[in-house]
mmCIF file with all atom_site columns, C-alpha atoms and ligand atoms in Angstrom:
data_model
loop_
_atom_site.group_PDB
_atom_site.id
_atom_site.type_symbol
_atom_site.label_atom_id
_atom_site.label_alt_id
_atom_site.label_comp_id
_atom_site.label_asym_id
_atom_site.label_entity_id
_atom_site.label_seq_id
_atom_site.pdbx_PDB_ins_code
_atom_site.Cartn_x
_atom_site.Cartn_y
_atom_site.Cartn_z
_atom_site.occupancy
_atom_site.B_iso_or_equiv
_atom_site.pdbx_formal_charge
_atom_site.auth_seq_id
_atom_site.auth_comp_id
_atom_site.auth_asym_id
_atom_site.auth_atom_id
_atom_site.pdbx_PDB_model_num
ATOM   1   C CA  . MET A 1 1   ? 5.940   -10.980 11.732  1.00 0.00 ? 7   MET A CA  1
ATOM   2   C CA  . ARG A 1 2   ? 8.871   -8.565  11.405  1.00 0.00 ? 8   ARG A CA  1
ATOM   3   C CA  . SER A 1 3   ? 8.449   -4.952  12.477  1.00 0.00 ? 9   SER A CA  1
ATOM   4   C CA  . LEU A 1 4   ? 9.401   -2.149  10.097  1.00 0.00 ? 10  LEU A CA  1
ATOM   5   C CA  . ASN A 1 5   ? 11.718  0.777   10.738  1.00 0.00 ? 11  ASN A CA  1
ATOM   6   C CA  . ILE A 1 6   ? 9.477   3.235   8.943   1.00 0.00 ? 12  ILE A CA  1
ATOM   7   C CA  . ARG A 1 7   ? 6.958   5.388   10.767  1.00 0.00 ? 13  ARG A CA  1
ATOM   8   C CA  . ASN A 1 8   ? 3.230   5.082   9.844   1.00 0.00 ? 14  ASN A CA  1
ATOM   9   C CA  . CYS A 1 9   ? 3.847   1.705   8.242   1.00 0.00 ? 15  CYS A CA  1
ATOM   10  C CA  . ARG A 1 10  ? 3.410   -1.876  9.378   1.00 0.00 ? 16  ARG A CA  1
ATOM   11  C CA  . LEU A 1 11  ? 2.722   -5.424  8.300   1.00 0.00 ? 17  LEU A CA  1
ATOM   12  C CA  . ILE A 1 12  ? -0.771  -6.875  8.711   1.00 0.00 ? 18  ILE A CA  1
ATOM   13  C CA  . GLU A 1 13  ? -1.585  -10.550 9.054   1.00 0.00 ? 19  GLU A CA  1
ATOM   14  C CA  . LEU A 1 14  ? -5.196  -11.510 8.379   1.00 0.00 ? 20  LEU A CA  1
ATOM   15  C CA  . PRO A 1 15  ? -6.719  -14.679 9.786   1.00 0.00 ? 21  PRO A CA  1
ATOM   16  C CA  . LYS A 1 16  ? -6.514  -17.586 7.346   1.00 0.00 ? 22  LYS A CA  1
ATOM   17  C CA  . ILE A 1 17  ? -9.199  -20.244 7.706   1.00 0.00 ? 23  ILE A CA  1
ATOM   18  C CA  . GLY A 1 18  ? -9.263  -23.492 5.762   1.00 0.00 ? 24  GLY A CA  1
ATOM   19  C CA  . ASP A 1 19  ? -7.159  -26.347 4.504   1.00 0.00 ? 25  ASP A CA  1
ATOM   20  C CA  . ASP A 1 20  ? -5.590  -27.607 1.293   1.00 0.00 ? 26  ASP A CA  1
ATOM   21  C CA  . LYS A 1 21  ? -8.742  -29.503 0.316   1.00 0.00 ? 27  LYS A CA  1
ATOM   22  C CA  . ARG A 1 22  ? -11.400 -26.777 0.781   1.00 0.00 ? 28  ARG A CA  1
ATOM   23  C CA  . GLY A 1 23  ? -9.104  -23.842 0.177   1.00 0.00 ? 29  GLY A CA  1
ATOM   24  C CA  . PHE A 1 24  ? -8.605  -20.821 2.399   1.00 0.00 ? 30  PHE A CA  1
ATOM   25  C CA  . LEU A 1 25  ? -10.584 -17.783 3.461   1.00 0.00 ? 31  LEU A CA  1
ATOM   26  C CA  . SER A 1 26  ? -9.053  -14.619 4.897   1.00 0.00 ? 32  SER A CA  1
ATOM   27  C CA  . ILE A 1 27  ? -10.931 -11.814 6.590   1.00 0.00 ? 33  ILE A CA  1
ATOM   28  C CA  . GLY A 1 28  ? -10.115 -8.146  7.156   1.00 0.00 ? 34  GLY A CA  1
ATOM   29  C CA  . GLU A 1 29  ? -12.488 -6.069  9.256   1.00 0.00 ? 35  GLU A CA  1
ATOM   30  C CA  . SER A 1 30  ? -12.514 -2.247  9.463   1.00 0.00 ? 36  SER A CA  1
ATOM   31  C CA  . ARG A 1 31  ? -10.929 -0.841  12.605  1.00 0.00 ? 37  ARG A CA  1
ATOM   32  C CA  . LYS A 1 32  ? -9.811  -4.326  13.635  1.00 0.00 ? 38  LYS A CA  1
ATOM   33  C CA  . ASP A 1 33  ? -7.388  -5.995  11.223  1.00 0.00 ? 39  ASP A CA  1
ATOM   34  C CA  . ILE A 1 34  ? -7.515  -2.876  8.997   1.00 0.00 ? 40  ILE A CA  1
ATOM   35  C CA  . PRO A 1 35  ? -6.676  0.112   11.242  1.00 0.00 ? 41  PRO A CA  1
ATOM   36  C CA  . PHE A 1 36  ? -9.203  2.545   9.685   1.00 0.00 ? 42  PHE A CA  1
ATOM   37  C CA  . GLU A 1 37  ? -12.740 2.733   8.287   1.00 0.00 ? 43  GLU A CA  1
ATOM   38  C CA  . ILE A 1 38  ? -12.687 1.476   4.671   1.00 0.00 ? 44  ILE A CA  1
ATOM   39  C CA  . LYS A 1 39  ? -14.327 3.873   2.176   1.00 0.00 ? 45  LYS A CA  1
ATOM   40  C CA  . ARG A 1 40  ? -12.886 2.577   -1.082  1.00 0.00 ? 46  ARG A CA  1
ATOM   41  C CA  . ILE A 1 41  ? -11.338 -0.494  -2.637  1.00 0.00 ? 47  ILE A CA  1
ATOM   42  C CA  . TYR A 1 42  ? -9.403  -0.800  -5.872  1.00 0.00 ? 48  TYR A CA  1
ATOM   43  C CA  . TYR A 1 43  ? -7.220  -3.452  -7.434  1.00 0.00 ? 49  TYR A CA  1
ATOM   44  C CA  . ILE A 1 44  ? -4.271  -3.591  -9.773  1.00 0.00 ? 50  ILE A CA  1
ATOM   45  C CA  . TYR A 1 45  ? -3.915  -6.504  -12.192 1.00 0.00 ? 51  TYR A CA  1
ATOM   46  C CA  . LYS A 1 46  ? -2.853  -7.654  -15.702 1.00 0.00 ? 52  LYS A CA  1
ATOM   47  C CA  . ILE A 1 47  ? 0.498   -5.876  -15.523 1.00 0.00 ? 53  ILE A CA  1
ATOM   48  C CA  . GLY A 1 48  ? 2.018   -6.347  -18.981 1.00 0.00 ? 54  GLY A CA  1
ATOM   49  C CA  . ASP A 1 49  ? 5.482   -4.864  -18.379 1.00 0.00 ? 55  ASP A CA  1
ATOM   50  C CA  . LEU A 1 50  ? 6.940   -6.568  -15.299 1.00 0.00 ? 56  LEU A CA  1
ATOM   51  C CA  . SER A 1 51  ? 9.669   -3.941  -15.024 1.00 0.00 ? 57  SER A CA  1
ATOM   52  C CA  . VAL A 1 52  ? 7.171   -1.108  -14.623 1.00 0.00 ? 58  VAL A CA  1
ATOM   53  C CA  . VAL A 1 53  ? 7.298   1.066   -11.482 1.00 0.00 ? 59  VAL A CA  1
ATOM   54  C CA  . ARG A 1 54  ? 3.865   2.044   -10.110 1.00 0.00 ? 60  ARG A CA  1
ATOM   55  C CA  . GLY A 1 55  ? 3.039   4.335   -7.229  1.00 0.00 ? 61  GLY A CA  1
ATOM   56  C CA  . GLN A 1 56  ? 5.807   6.932   -7.082  1.00 0.00 ? 62  GLN A CA  1
ATOM   57  C CA  . HIS A 1 57  ? 3.870   9.240   -4.815  1.00 0.00 ? 63  HIS A CA  1
ATOM   58  C CA  . ALA A 1 58  ? 2.894   9.950   -1.227  1.00 0.00 ? 64  ALA A CA  1
ATOM   59  C CA  . HIS A 1 59  ? -0.496  10.809  0.233   1.00 0.00 ? 65  HIS A CA  1
ATOM   60  C CA  . LYS A 1 60  ? -1.066  13.751  2.534   1.00 0.00 ? 66  LYS A CA  1
ATOM   61  C CA  . LYS A 1 61  ? -3.876  12.191  4.575   1.00 0.00 ? 67  LYS A CA  1
ATOM   62  C CA  . LEU A 1 62  ? -4.945  8.894   3.022   1.00 0.00 ? 68  LEU A CA  1
ATOM   63  C CA  . GLU A 1 63  ? -4.423  5.617   4.882   1.00 0.00 ? 69  GLU A CA  1
ATOM   64  C CA  . GLN A 1 64  ? -4.274  2.395   2.888   1.00 0.00 ? 70  GLN A CA  1
ATOM   65  C CA  . ALA A 1 65  ? -3.680  -1.324  3.252   1.00 0.00 ? 71  ALA A CA  1
ATOM   66  C CA  . PHE A 1 66  ? -2.449  -3.571  0.458   1.00 0.00 ? 72  PHE A CA  1
ATOM   67  C CA  . PHE A 1 67  ? -2.753  -7.305  -0.070  1.00 0.00 ? 73  PHE A CA  1
ATOM   68  C CA  . CYS A 1 68  ? -1.120  -9.163  -2.932  1.00 0.00 ? 74  CYS A CA  1
ATOM   69  C CA  . ILE A 1 69  ? -3.875  -11.738 -3.372  1.00 0.00 ? 75  ILE A CA  1
ATOM   70  C CA  . HIS A 1 70  ? -2.091  -13.412 -6.299  1.00 0.00 ? 76  HIS A CA  1
ATOM   71  C CA  . GLY A 1 71  ? 1.520   -13.324 -7.471  1.00 0.00 ? 77  GLY A CA  1
ATOM   72  C CA  . LYS A 1 72  ? 3.982   -10.937 -5.882  1.00 0.00 ? 78  LYS A CA  1
ATOM   73  C CA  . VAL A 1 73  ? 4.926   -7.286  -5.519  1.00 0.00 ? 79  VAL A CA  1
ATOM   74  C CA  . THR A 1 74  ? 7.595   -5.329  -3.674  1.00 0.00 ? 80  THR A CA  1
ATOM   75  C CA  . PHE A 1 75  ? 6.749   -2.034  -1.985  1.00 0.00 ? 81  PHE A CA  1
ATOM   76  C CA  . LEU A 1 76  ? 9.551   0.501   -1.522  1.00 0.00 ? 82  LEU A CA  1
ATOM   77  C CA  . VAL A 1 77  ? 8.491   2.760   1.321   1.00 0.00 ? 83  VAL A CA  1
ATOM   78  C CA  . ASP A 1 78  ? 10.314  5.966   2.227   1.00 0.00 ? 84  ASP A CA  1
ATOM   79  C CA  . ASP A 1 79  ? 9.461   8.214   5.181   1.00 0.00 ? 85  ASP A CA  1
ATOM   80  C CA  . GLY A 1 80  ? 11.873  10.958  4.143   1.00 0.00 ? 86  GLY A CA  1
ATOM   81  C CA  . GLU A 1 81  ? 14.620  9.572   6.385   1.00 0.00 ? 87  GLU A CA  1
ATOM   82  C CA  . ARG A 1 82  ? 14.560  5.804   6.034   1.00 0.00 ? 88  ARG A CA  1
ATOM   83  C CA  . ARG A 1 83  ? 13.629  3.409   3.259   1.00 0.00 ? 89  ARG A CA  1
ATOM   84  C CA  . GLU A 1 84  ? 12.456  -0.176  3.422   1.00 0.00 ? 90  GLU A CA  1
ATOM   85  C CA  . GLU A 1 85  ? 11.574  -2.889  0.870   1.00 0.00 ? 91  GLU A CA  1
ATOM   86  C CA  . ILE A 1 86  ? 8.644   -5.128  1.686   1.00 0.00 ? 92  ILE A CA  1
ATOM   87  C CA  . GLU A 1 87  ? 7.732   -8.048  -0.541  1.00 0.00 ? 93  GLU A CA  1
ATOM   88  C CA  . LEU A 1 88  ? 4.121   -9.234  -0.449  1.00 0.00 ? 94  LEU A CA  1
ATOM   89  C CA  . LYS A 1 89  ? 3.354   -12.676 -1.858  1.00 0.00 ? 95  LYS A CA  1
ATOM   90  C CA  . GLU A 1 90  ? 0.880   -14.303 0.503   1.00 0.00 ? 96  GLU A CA  1
ATOM   91  C CA  . PRO A 1 91  ? -2.812  -13.368 0.249   1.00 0.00 ? 97  PRO A CA  1
ATOM   92  C CA  . ASN A 1 92  ? -3.310  -13.000 4.008   1.00 0.00 ? 98  ASN A CA  1
ATOM   93  C CA  . LYS A 1 93  ? -0.208  -10.864 4.616   1.00 0.00 ? 99  LYS A CA  1
ATOM   94  C CA  . GLY A 1 94  ? -0.563  -7.181  3.880   1.00 0.00 ? 100 GLY A CA  1
ATOM   95  C CA  . LEU A 1 95  ? 1.000   -3.803  4.384   1.00 0.00 ? 101 LEU A CA  1
ATOM   96  C CA  . TYR A 1 96  ? -0.508  -0.763  6.074   1.00 0.00 ? 102 TYR A CA  1
ATOM   97  C CA  . ILE A 1 97  ? 0.783   2.530   4.649   1.00 0.00 ? 103 ILE A CA  1
ATOM   98  C CA  . GLY A 1 98  ? -0.286  5.656   6.497   1.00 0.00 ? 104 GLY A CA  1
ATOM   99  C CA  . PRO A 1 99  ? -0.034  9.278   5.348   1.00 0.00 ? 105 PRO A CA  1
ATOM   100 C CA  . LYS A 1 100 ? 3.179   11.028  4.296   1.00 0.00 ? 106 LYS A CA  1
ATOM   101 C CA  . LEU A 1 101 ? 5.062   8.002   3.007   1.00 0.00 ? 107 LEU A CA  1
ATOM   102 C CA  . TRP A 1 102 ? 6.587   7.910   -0.441  1.00 0.00 ? 108 TRP A CA  1
ATOM   103 C CA  . HIS A 1 103 ? 5.887   4.487   -1.983  1.00 0.00 ? 109 HIS A CA  1
ATOM   104 C CA  . ASN A 1 104 ? 6.810   2.691   -5.185  1.00 0.00 ? 110 ASN A CA  1
ATOM   105 C CA  . MET A 1 105 ? 5.658   -0.734  -6.347  1.00 0.00 ? 111 MET A CA  1
ATOM   106 C CA  . ILE A 1 106 ? 8.075   -2.939  -8.289  1.00 0.00 ? 112 ILE A CA  1
ATOM   107 C CA  . GLY A 1 107 ? 8.888   -6.636  -8.731  1.00 0.00 ? 113 GLY A CA  1
ATOM   108 C CA  . PHE A 1 108 ? 5.558   -7.745  -10.192 1.00 0.00 ? 114 PHE A CA  1
ATOM   109 C CA  . SER A 1 109 ? 4.886   -11.205 -11.557 1.00 0.00 ? 115 SER A CA  1
ATOM   110 C CA  . LYS A 1 110 ? 2.687   -11.949 -14.567 1.00 0.00 ? 116 LYS A CA  1
ATOM   111 C CA  . ASP A 1 111 ? -0.179  -13.034 -12.325 1.00 0.00 ? 117 ASP A CA  1
ATOM   112 C CA  . THR A 1 112 ? 0.023   -10.213 -9.725  1.00 0.00 ? 118 THR A CA  1
ATOM   113 C CA  . VAL A 1 113 ? -3.277  -8.977  -8.326  1.00 0.00 ? 119 VAL A CA  1
ATOM   114 C CA  . ILE A 1 114 ? -3.047  -6.300  -5.621  1.00 0.00 ? 120 ILE A CA  1
ATOM   115 C CA  . LEU A 1 115 ? -6.091  -5.483  -3.546  1.00 0.00 ? 121 LEU A CA  1
ATOM   116 C CA  . ALA A 1 116 ? -6.036  -2.031  -1.932  1.00 0.00 ? 122 ALA A CA  1
ATOM   117 C CA  . VAL A 1 117 ? -8.390  -0.705  0.726   1.00 0.00 ? 123 VAL A CA  1
ATOM   118 C CA  . ALA A 1 118 ? -8.404  3.008   1.462   1.00 0.00 ? 124 ALA A CA  1
ATOM   119 C CA  . SER A 1 119 ? -9.685  5.317   4.192   1.00 0.00 ? 125 SER A CA  1
ATOM   120 C CA  . ASP A 1 120 ? -11.193 7.865   1.794   1.00 0.00 ? 126 ASP A CA  1
ATOM   121 C CA  . TYR A 1 121 ? -12.569 8.464   -1.687  1.00 0.00 ? 127 TYR A CA  1
ATOM   122 C CA  . TYR A 1 122 ? -10.213 9.187   -4.564  1.00 0.00 ? 128 TYR A CA  1
ATOM   123 C CA  . ASN A 1 123 ? -8.837  12.736  -4.424  1.00 0.00 ? 129 ASN A CA  1
ATOM   124 C CA  . GLU A 1 124 ? -5.981  13.722  -6.723  1.00 0.00 ? 130 GLU A CA  1
ATOM   125 C CA  . GLY A 1 125 ? -5.345  16.711  -4.406  1.00 0.00 ? 131 GLY A CA  1
ATOM   126 C CA  . ASP A 1 126 ? -4.181  14.287  -1.704  1.00 0.00 ? 132 ASP A CA  1
ATOM   127 C CA  . TYR A 1 127 ? -1.298  13.013  -3.891  1.00 0.00 ? 133 TYR A CA  1
ATOM   128 C CA  . ILE A 1 128 ? 2.276   14.331  -3.877  1.00 0.00 ? 134 ILE A CA  1
ATOM   129 C CA  . ARG A 1 129 ? 3.699   12.977  -7.140  1.00 0.00 ? 135 ARG A CA  1
ATOM   130 C CA  . ASP A 1 130 ? 7.103   14.680  -7.099  1.00 0.00 ? 136 ASP A CA  1
ATOM   131 C CA  . TYR A 1 131 ? 9.795   13.323  -4.745  1.00 0.00 ? 137 TYR A CA  1
ATOM   132 C CA  . ASP A 1 132 ? 11.454  16.724  -4.141  1.00 0.00 ? 138 ASP A CA  1
ATOM   133 C CA  . LYS A 1 133 ? 8.056   18.194  -3.238  1.00 0.00 ? 139 LYS A CA  1
ATOM   134 C CA  . PHE A 1 134 ? 7.514   15.269  -0.848  1.00 0.00 ? 140 PHE A CA  1
ATOM   135 C CA  . VAL A 1 135 ? 10.822  15.983  0.921   1.00 0.00 ? 141 VAL A CA  1
ATOM   136 C CA  . ASP A 1 136 ? 9.898   19.657  1.067   1.00 0.00 ? 142 ASP A CA  1
ATOM   137 C CA  . TYR A 1 137 ? 6.438   18.825  2.414   1.00 0.00 ? 143 TYR A CA  1
ATOM   138 C CA  . MET A 1 138 ? 7.988   16.653  5.123   1.00 0.00 ? 144 MET A CA  1
ATOM   139 C CA  . HIS A 1 139 ? 10.217  19.519  6.231   1.00 0.00 ? 145 HIS A CA  1
ATOM   140 C CA  . LYS A 1 140 ? 7.840   22.457  5.897   1.00 0.00 ? 146 LYS A CA  1
ATOM   141 C CA  . GLY A 1 141 ? 4.326   20.986  5.765   1.00 0.00 ? 147 GLY A CA  1
ATOM   142 C CA  . GLU A 1 142 ? 1.747   22.332  3.325   1.00 0.00 ? 148 GLU A CA  1
ATOM   143 C CA  . LYS A 1 143 ? 2.214   25.930  2.216   1.00 0.00 ? 149 LYS A CA  1
HETATM 144 C C1  . T46 B 2 .   ? -1.447  4.155   -4.285  1.00 0.00 ? 230 T46 B C1  1
HETATM 145 C C2  . T46 B 2 .   ? -0.812  3.071   -5.063  1.00 0.00 ? 230 T46 B C2  1
HETATM 146 C C3  . T46 B 2 .   ? -0.229  2.005   -4.226  1.00 0.00 ? 230 T46 B C3  1
HETATM 147 C C4  . T46 B 2 .   ? -8.952  6.923   -9.944  1.00 0.00 ? 230 T46 B C4  1
HETATM 148 O O1  . T46 B 2 .   ? -9.632  7.581   -10.761 1.00 0.00 ? 230 T46 B O1  1
HETATM 149 N N1  . T46 B 2 .   ? -9.534  6.478   -8.780  1.00 0.00 ? 230 T46 B N1  1
HETATM 150 C C5  . T46 B 2 .   ? -8.851  5.742   -7.844  1.00 0.00 ? 230 T46 B C5  1
HETATM 151 O O2  . T46 B 2 .   ? -9.444  5.375   -6.809  1.00 0.00 ? 230 T46 B O2  1
HETATM 152 C C6  . T46 B 2 .   ? -7.480  5.419   -8.103  1.00 0.00 ? 230 T46 B C6  1
HETATM 153 C C7  . T46 B 2 .   ? -6.689  4.593   -7.093  1.00 0.00 ? 230 T46 B C7  1
HETATM 154 C C8  . T46 B 2 .   ? -6.914  5.869   -9.274  1.00 0.00 ? 230 T46 B C8  1
HETATM 155 N N2  . T46 B 2 .   ? -7.642  6.594   -10.169 1.00 0.00 ? 230 T46 B N2  1
HETATM 156 C C9  . T46 B 2 .   ? -7.008  7.024   -11.423 1.00 0.00 ? 230 T46 B C9  1
HETATM 157 C C10 . T46 B 2 .   ? -5.856  8.007   -11.280 1.00 0.00 ? 230 T46 B C10 1
HETATM 158 C C11 . T46 B 2 .   ? -4.985  7.698   -12.464 1.00 0.00 ? 230 T46 B C11 1
HETATM 159 O O3  . T46 B 2 .   ? -5.458  8.403   -13.588 1.00 0.00 ? 230 T46 B O3  1
HETATM 160 O O4  . T46 B 2 .   ? -6.448  5.865   -12.045 1.00 0.00 ? 230 T46 B O4  1
HETATM 161 C C12 . T46 B 2 .   ? -5.249  6.204   -12.725 1.00 0.00 ? 230 T46 B C12 1
HETATM 162 C C13 . T46 B 2 .   ? -4.112  5.306   -12.258 1.00 0.00 ? 230 T46 B C13 1
HETATM 163 O O5  . T46 B 2 .   ? -3.777  5.650   -10.908 1.00 0.00 ? 230 T46 B O5  1
HETATM 164 P P1  . T46 B 2 .   ? -2.254  5.776   -10.412 1.00 0.00 ? 230 T46 B P1  1
HETATM 165 O O6  . T46 B 2 .   ? -1.388  6.168   -11.526 1.00 0.00 ? 230 T46 B O6  1
HETATM 166 O O7  . T46 B 2 .   ? -2.271  6.624   -9.183  1.00 0.00 ? 230 T46 B O7  1
HETATM 167 O O8  . T46 B 2 .   ? -1.952  4.236   -10.036 1.00 0.00 ? 230 T46 B O8  1
HETATM 168 P P2  . T46 B 2 .   ? -0.759  3.689   -9.118  1.00 0.00 ? 230 T46 B P2  1
HETATM 169 O O9  . T46 B 2 .   ? -0.796  2.211   -9.206  1.00 0.00 ? 230 T46 B O9  1
HETATM 170 O O10 . T46 B 2 .   ? 0.528   4.359   -9.437  1.00 0.00 ? 230 T46 B O10 1
HETATM 171 O O11 . T46 B 2 .   ? -1.171  4.147   -7.630  1.00 0.00 ? 230 T46 B O11 1
HETATM 172 C C14 . T46 B 2 .   ? -2.231  3.480   -6.966  1.00 0.00 ? 230 T46 B C14 1
HETATM 173 C C15 . T46 B 2 .   ? -3.084  4.486   -6.181  1.00 0.00 ? 230 T46 B C15 1
HETATM 174 O O12 . T46 B 2 .   ? -3.494  5.561   -7.042  1.00 0.00 ? 230 T46 B O12 1
HETATM 175 C C16 . T46 B 2 .   ? -2.366  5.078   -5.004  1.00 0.00 ? 230 T46 B C16 1
HETATM 176 O O13 . T46 B 2 .   ? -3.268  5.700   -4.113  1.00 0.00 ? 230 T46 B O13 1
HETATM 177 O O14 . T46 B 2 .   ? -1.115  4.402   -3.139  1.00 0.00 ? 230 T46 B O14 1
HETATM 178 O O15 . T46 B 2 .   ? -1.675  2.518   -6.072  1.00 0.00 ? 230 T46 B O15 1
#
């Protein structure tokens, strides 16, 4: 598994049990494979416009892990200094994204299903949805 040059961000590989006949089963346990306590799950699916860009924000405190359990997606992750593109297309290979990372999702396929697990409940106040404000936040912190 390659390591990423972005802080607060890394690839996750879940165990994959099974074979071509029975199929496969992958497991992610809180505080083991997933590096936080999971409080929420959500999923993204039935993307009609494959050129759409989702995400386009950073979180102040939220930690998340993403698994593309069907199809493919590319995450563009930006820590304010460096950027990296990570394509997810295998159900047992995921991406941990910690706080203070700008992230976009692009490169969907018709059948993309993204499973997200998050460290906290939904809170719009935790989002930074403007890139200039994100850069500012990274330099000055919250005012
Ligand atoms: C993230 C990326 C990767 C809720 O009401 N509850 C929720 O738990 C979530 C996740 C969203 N919403 C509402 C907020 C918006 O009105 O659902 C609507 C769509 O959410 P958003 O535009 O933020 O969707 P994405 O795909 O751009 O972002 C999502 C997550 O929101 C975000 O945390 O990191 O996926």
